[in-house]
Amino acid sequence: MRLPVTAGIKAKGSCGSRNVFFGVAPQKGLCVTAAGTVVHGKLERGKGVVKGMRSFKEIPHTGRNGWLNLLKFWRENRFQQLHKHMERTFNMLGPIYREKLGTLSSVNIMLPSDVSELFKSEGLHPRRMTLQPWATHREIRNHSKGIFLKNGEEWRADRLQLNKEVMMSAAVKRFLPLLDEVAKDFCRMLQTRMEKEGRGEEGKCVLTIDPSPDLFRFALEASCHVLYGERIGLFSSSPSLESQKFIWAVERMLTTTPPLLYLPPRLLLRMGAPLWTQHATAWDHIFSHAEARIQRGYQRLSTSQGRASPAGTAGGHYTGVLGQLMEKGQLSLDLIKANITELMAGGVDTTAVPLQFALFELGRNPEVQESVRQQVRASWAQAGGDPQKALQGAPLLKGTIKEVLRLYPVGITVQRYPVRDIVLQNYHIPAGTLVQACIYPMGRSEKVFEDPLHFDPSRWSREEGQRAEAAGFRSLAFGFGARQCVGRRIAENEMQLLLMHILLSFHLSVPSSEDLNTTVTFILQPETPPRITFSKL
């Protein structure tokens, strides 16, 4: 199945003015392979650099007046179509451009060679764009900040402690059975619903639904099980109202974040602006929900003290990331609360939405679906019920997630502030400039991927034979390096395990294979959730 073609004409690597890049002639002196680092005014590690490095001011731009640009964004509703705006702008201006919106200025890039150069200059303490609305909320409510909002040595110290509980292989081995349990329960719930609501011919039961509400409940149930070590019963016939309010609060927080990025939050606070009030109220509810769960976790851990149990367990049961952090005591309770809350807030929509896209793409690509299913069946049979072995034997599952996130990345950019001057596309980029790797246009570009609009999970297995660096900078949905998404291992395994059990139990199809229209709140999601037909195998 192919998506609508949005990429332009393929360009050759030459810098001649008569060549075409993305359907437009490049400016004089532009070279699509130019990248390097400036040291003492000289270029190092340059690749195909033409003579006469160009200044920062010469980078193509979308308009010099940030406030006029911001007004245009508001009038034309571009915030919701920011991913498409970026794609169009690269098609018009080439592989690098500057943009100023309100108080925010950035340089936007999309080619892996440029992204590679950017990450080489990120330094020991990589920085990404500060989400000022989130930071302001923490400050006015006197909450500690988690690693998502920290920088420098303070960030690094906290991140190293969290890595031990959510990123290391030993940690993954501890929480994988919890995710597997929730994924199995989801499929049992779906089977029960199919028996009650399904219909079909000749006794074959099928169920066509919008699965997004169930996927949100799955993501929240799985996150709570891993982070707090407890189930919250979202698959029951009457899930708690409190949990539904939490999902609503996360969605409201994400929706109100983008417009607040370009305006001074404290000014809006003093003005009593409704947008800020909605944002702060959503965060207040998120913190309230997390506080109640953390208090229960603390009480469970306190009652288990004195027992001969391994670290992070109570009565022999794994107590989740929260229990591990509390028992080890390397982070203060306030910092544990801050980071657990951020993990919870960032762990629902960011897995539930990609799963919507995954079910849709598998449903409208039956040959791909069957290839993945066959591999999953064989691996599951050999794994003897071990979820880790089952995933290791089914690389197409991982490829499916990577392919979904290539076409529909949760976050459409990855940002860094280089610690030294660099050269991108033969333009000088001063140290401290906000540079955004725009991964939605990258994922759909013929300059980066062969047949980019074709859904093909096997492409990632083929890329393993390529240079690791070249392959790595084509898949950036979780970021890169020391500052990559701290919840990456939870999210990857959560999504793979659910798809695995769905494919073992159901055949997927879609009532309509038309391409999905997408929109950006703070994350990329479908304008209308796709309907999926589940048929029992």
JSON list of N, CA and C in Angstrom, two decimals, residues 3-4 18 29 38 40 42 47 63 67 146 163 168 172 183 220 242-243 261 278 320 334 363 384 457 496 530:
[
{"chain": "A", "resi": 3, "resn": "LEU", "atom": "N", "xyz": [1.27, 5.51, 0.16]},
{"chain": "A", "resi": 3, "resn": "LEU", "atom": "CA", "xyz": [0.66, 6.76, 0.59]},
{"chain": "A", "resi": 3, "resn": "LEU", "atom": "C", "xyz": [0.81, 7.77, -0.53]},
{"chain": "A", "resi": 4, "resn": "PRO", "atom": "N", "xyz": [0.07, 8.89, -0.48]},
{"chain": "A", "resi": 4, "resn": "PRO", "atom": "CA", "xyz": [0.19, 9.90, -1.54]},
{"chain": "A", "resi": 4, "resn": "PRO", "atom": "C", "xyz": [1.63, 10.41, -1.64]},
{"chain": "A", "resi": 18, "resn": "ARG", "atom": "N", "xyz": [22.10, 24.02, -11.72]},
{"chain": "A", "resi": 18, "resn": "ARG", "atom": "CA", "xyz": [21.06, 23.53, -12.62]},
{"chain": "A", "resi": 18, "resn": "ARG", "atom": "C", "xyz": [20.44, 22.24, -12.10]},
{"chain": "A", "resi": 29, "resn": "GLY", "atom": "N", "xyz": [25.90, 27.89, -4.40]},
{"chain": "A", "resi": 29, "resn": "GLY", "atom": "CA", "xyz": [26.82, 27.51, -3.33]},
{"chain": "A", "resi": 29, "resn": "GLY", "atom": "C", "xyz": [26.27, 26.44, -2.42]},
{"chain": "A", "resi": 38, "resn": "VAL", "atom": "N", "xyz": [33.41, 23.81, 12.91]},
{"chain": "A", "resi": 38, "resn": "VAL", "atom": "CA", "xyz": [34.29, 24.97, 12.84]},
{"chain": "A", "resi": 38, "resn": "VAL", "atom": "C", "xyz": [35.16, 25.02, 14.09]},
{"chain": "A", "resi": 40, "resn": "HIS", "atom": "N", "xyz": [38.44, 27.26, 15.53]},
{"chain": "A", "resi": 40, "resn": "HIS", "atom": "CA", "xyz": [39.33, 28.39, 15.29]},
{"chain": "A", "resi": 40, "resn": "HIS", "atom": "C", "xyz": [39.12, 28.97, 13.89]},
{"chain": "A", "resi": 42, "resn": "LYS", "atom": "N", "xyz": [38.21, 27.49, 11.20]},
{"chain": "A", "resi": 42, "resn": "LYS", "atom": "CA", "xyz": [38.47, 26.59, 10.09]},
{"chain": "A", "resi": 42, "resn": "LYS", "atom": "C", "xyz": [37.52, 25.40, 10.15]},
{"chain": "A", "resi": 47, "resn": "LYS", "atom": "N", "xyz": [32.76, 17.37, 4.39]},
{"chain": "A", "resi": 47, "resn": "LYS", "atom": "CA", "xyz": [32.47, 16.33, 3.41]},
{"chain": "A", "resi": 47, "resn": "LYS", "atom": "C", "xyz": [31.93, 17.00, 2.15]},
{"chain": "A", "resi": 63, "resn": "GLY", "atom": "N", "xyz": [10.71, 34.02, 6.97]},
{"chain": "A", "resi": 63, "resn": "GLY", "atom": "CA", "xyz": [10.28, 35.37, 7.34]},
{"chain": "A", "resi": 63, "resn": "GLY", "atom": "C", "xyz": [11.04, 35.83, 8.57]},
{"chain": "A", "resi": 67, "resn": "TRP", "atom": "N", "xyz": [6.87, 37.62, 15.16]},
{"chain": "A", "resi": 67, "resn": "TRP", "atom": "CA", "xyz": [5.48, 37.86, 15.59]},
{"chain": "A", "resi": 67, "resn": "TRP", "atom": "C", "xyz": [4.52, 37.81, 14.41]},
{"chain": "A", "resi": 146, "resn": "GLY", "atom": "N", "xyz": [11.65, 16.96, 36.80]},
{"chain": "A", "resi": 146, "resn": "GLY", "atom": "CA", "xyz": [12.26, 15.70, 36.40]},
{"chain": "A", "resi": 146, "resn": "GLY", "atom": "C", "xyz": [13.30, 15.93, 35.32]},
{"chain": "A", "resi": 163, "resn": "ASN", "atom": "N", "xyz": [18.31, 5.46, 34.40]},
{"chain": "A", "resi": 163, "resn": "ASN", "atom": "CA", "xyz": [18.69, 4.48, 33.39]},
{"chain": "A", "resi": 163, "resn": "ASN", "atom": "C", "xyz": [18.75, 3.07, 33.96]},
{"chain": "A", "resi": 168, "resn": "MET", "atom": "N", "xyz": [18.37, -0.28, 31.30]},
{"chain": "A", "resi": 168, "resn": "MET", "atom": "CA", "xyz": [19.33, -1.38, 31.31]},
{"chain": "A", "resi": 168, "resn": "MET", "atom": "C", "xyz": [18.63, -2.72, 31.06]},
{"chain": "A", "resi": 172, "resn": "VAL", "atom": "N", "xyz": [14.81, -4.25, 32.03]},
{"chain": "A", "resi": 172, "resn": "VAL", "atom": "CA", "xyz": [13.84, -4.71, 31.05]},
{"chain": "A", "resi": 172, "resn": "VAL", "atom": "C", "xyz": [13.39, -6.13, 31.38]},
{"chain": "A", "resi": 183, "resn": "ALA", "atom": "N", "xyz": [-0.78, -7.11, 28.11]},
{"chain": "A", "resi": 183, "resn": "ALA", "atom": "CA", "xyz": [-1.08, -7.35, 26.70]},
{"chain": "A", "resi": 183, "resn": "ALA", "atom": "C", "xyz": [-2.01, -8.55, 26.53]},
{"chain": "A", "resi": 220, "resn": "LEU", "atom": "N", "xyz": [-2.31, 3.11, 29.74]},
{"chain": "A", "resi": 220, "resn": "LEU", "atom": "CA", "xyz": [-2.31, 3.55, 31.13]},
{"chain": "A", "resi": 220, "resn": "LEU", "atom": "C", "xyz": [-2.17, 2.37, 32.08]},
{"chain": "A", "resi": 242, "resn": "GLU", "atom": "N", "xyz": [-11.63, 8.04, 37.82]},
{"chain": "A", "resi": 242, "resn": "GLU", "atom": "CA", "xyz": [-10.37, 8.74, 38.08]},
{"chain": "A", "resi": 242, "resn": "GLU", "atom": "C", "xyz": [-9.37, 8.48, 36.95]},
{"chain": "A", "resi": 243, "resn": "SER", "atom": "N", "xyz": [-9.30, 7.23, 36.49]},
{"chain": "A", "resi": 243, "resn": "SER", "atom": "CA", "xyz": [-8.37, 6.90, 35.41]},
{"chain": "A", "resi": 243, "resn": "SER", "atom": "C", "xyz": [-8.78, 7.56, 34.11]},
{"chain": "A", "resi": 261, "resn": "LEU", "atom": "N", "xyz": [4.25, 27.40, 23.61]},
{"chain": "A", "resi": 261, "resn": "LEU", "atom": "CA", "xyz": [5.70, 27.39, 23.41]},
{"chain": "A", "resi": 261, "resn": "LEU", "atom": "C", "xyz": [6.22, 28.72, 22.86]},
{"chain": "A", "resi": 278, "resn": "GLN", "atom": "N", "xyz": [-6.21, 26.27, 31.42]},
{"chain": "A", "resi": 278, "resn": "GLN", "atom": "CA", "xyz": [-6.48, 24.90, 31.02]},
{"chain": "A", "resi": 278, "resn": "GLN", "atom": "C", "xyz": [-5.23, 24.03, 31.14]},
{"chain": "A", "resi": 320, "resn": "GLY", "atom": "N", "xyz": [7.80, -2.50, 40.89]},
{"chain": "A", "resi": 320, "resn": "GLY", "atom": "CA", "xyz": [7.84, -1.50, 39.84]},
{"chain": "A", "resi": 320, "resn": "GLY", "atom": "C", "xyz": [9.03, -0.56, 39.97]},
{"chain": "A", "resi": 334, "resn": "ASP", "atom": "N", "xyz": [11.19, 13.71, 46.46]},
{"chain": "A", "resi": 334, "resn": "ASP", "atom": "CA", "xyz": [10.65, 14.73, 45.56]},
{"chain": "A", "resi": 334, "resn": "ASP", "atom": "C", "xyz": [11.08, 14.48, 44.11]},
{"chain": "A", "resi": 363, "resn": "GLY", "atom": "N", "xyz": [-3.55, -3.66, 8.96]},
{"chain": "A", "resi": 363, "resn": "GLY", "atom": "CA", "xyz": [-4.85, -4.00, 8.42]},
{"chain": "A", "resi": 363, "resn": "GLY", "atom": "C", "xyz": [-4.97, -3.75, 6.93]},
{"chain": "A", "resi": 384, "resn": "GLY", "atom": "N", "xyz": [8.62, -20.84, 24.51]},
{"chain": "A", "resi": 384, "resn": "GLY", "atom": "CA", "xyz": [8.14, -21.50, 25.72]},
{"chain": "A", "resi": 384, "resn": "GLY", "atom": "C", "xyz": [7.51, -20.55, 26.72]},
{"chain": "A", "resi": 457, "resn": "PRO", "atom": "N", "xyz": [8.14, -3.15, 6.93]},
{"chain": "A", "resi": 457, "resn": "PRO", "atom": "CA", "xyz": [8.94, -3.40, 8.14]},
{"chain": "A", "resi": 457, "resn": "PRO", "atom": "C", "xyz": [10.26, -4.12, 7.87]},
{"chain": "A", "resi": 496, "resn": "GLN", "atom": "N", "xyz": [5.38, -3.76, 21.09]},
{"chain": "A", "resi": 496, "resn": "GLN", "atom": "CA", "xyz": [5.67, -5.02, 20.43]},
{"chain": "A", "resi": 496, "resn": "GLN", "atom": "C", "xyz": [4.88, -6.18, 21.04]},
{"chain": "A", "resi": 530, "resn": "PRO", "atom": "N", "xyz": [-8.70, 5.56, 13.15]},
{"chain": "A", "resi": 530, "resn": "PRO", "atom": "CA", "xyz": [-9.14, 4.58, 12.16]},
{"chain": "A", "resi": 530, "resn": "PRO", "atom": "C", "xyz": [-9.97, 3.46, 12.80]}
]
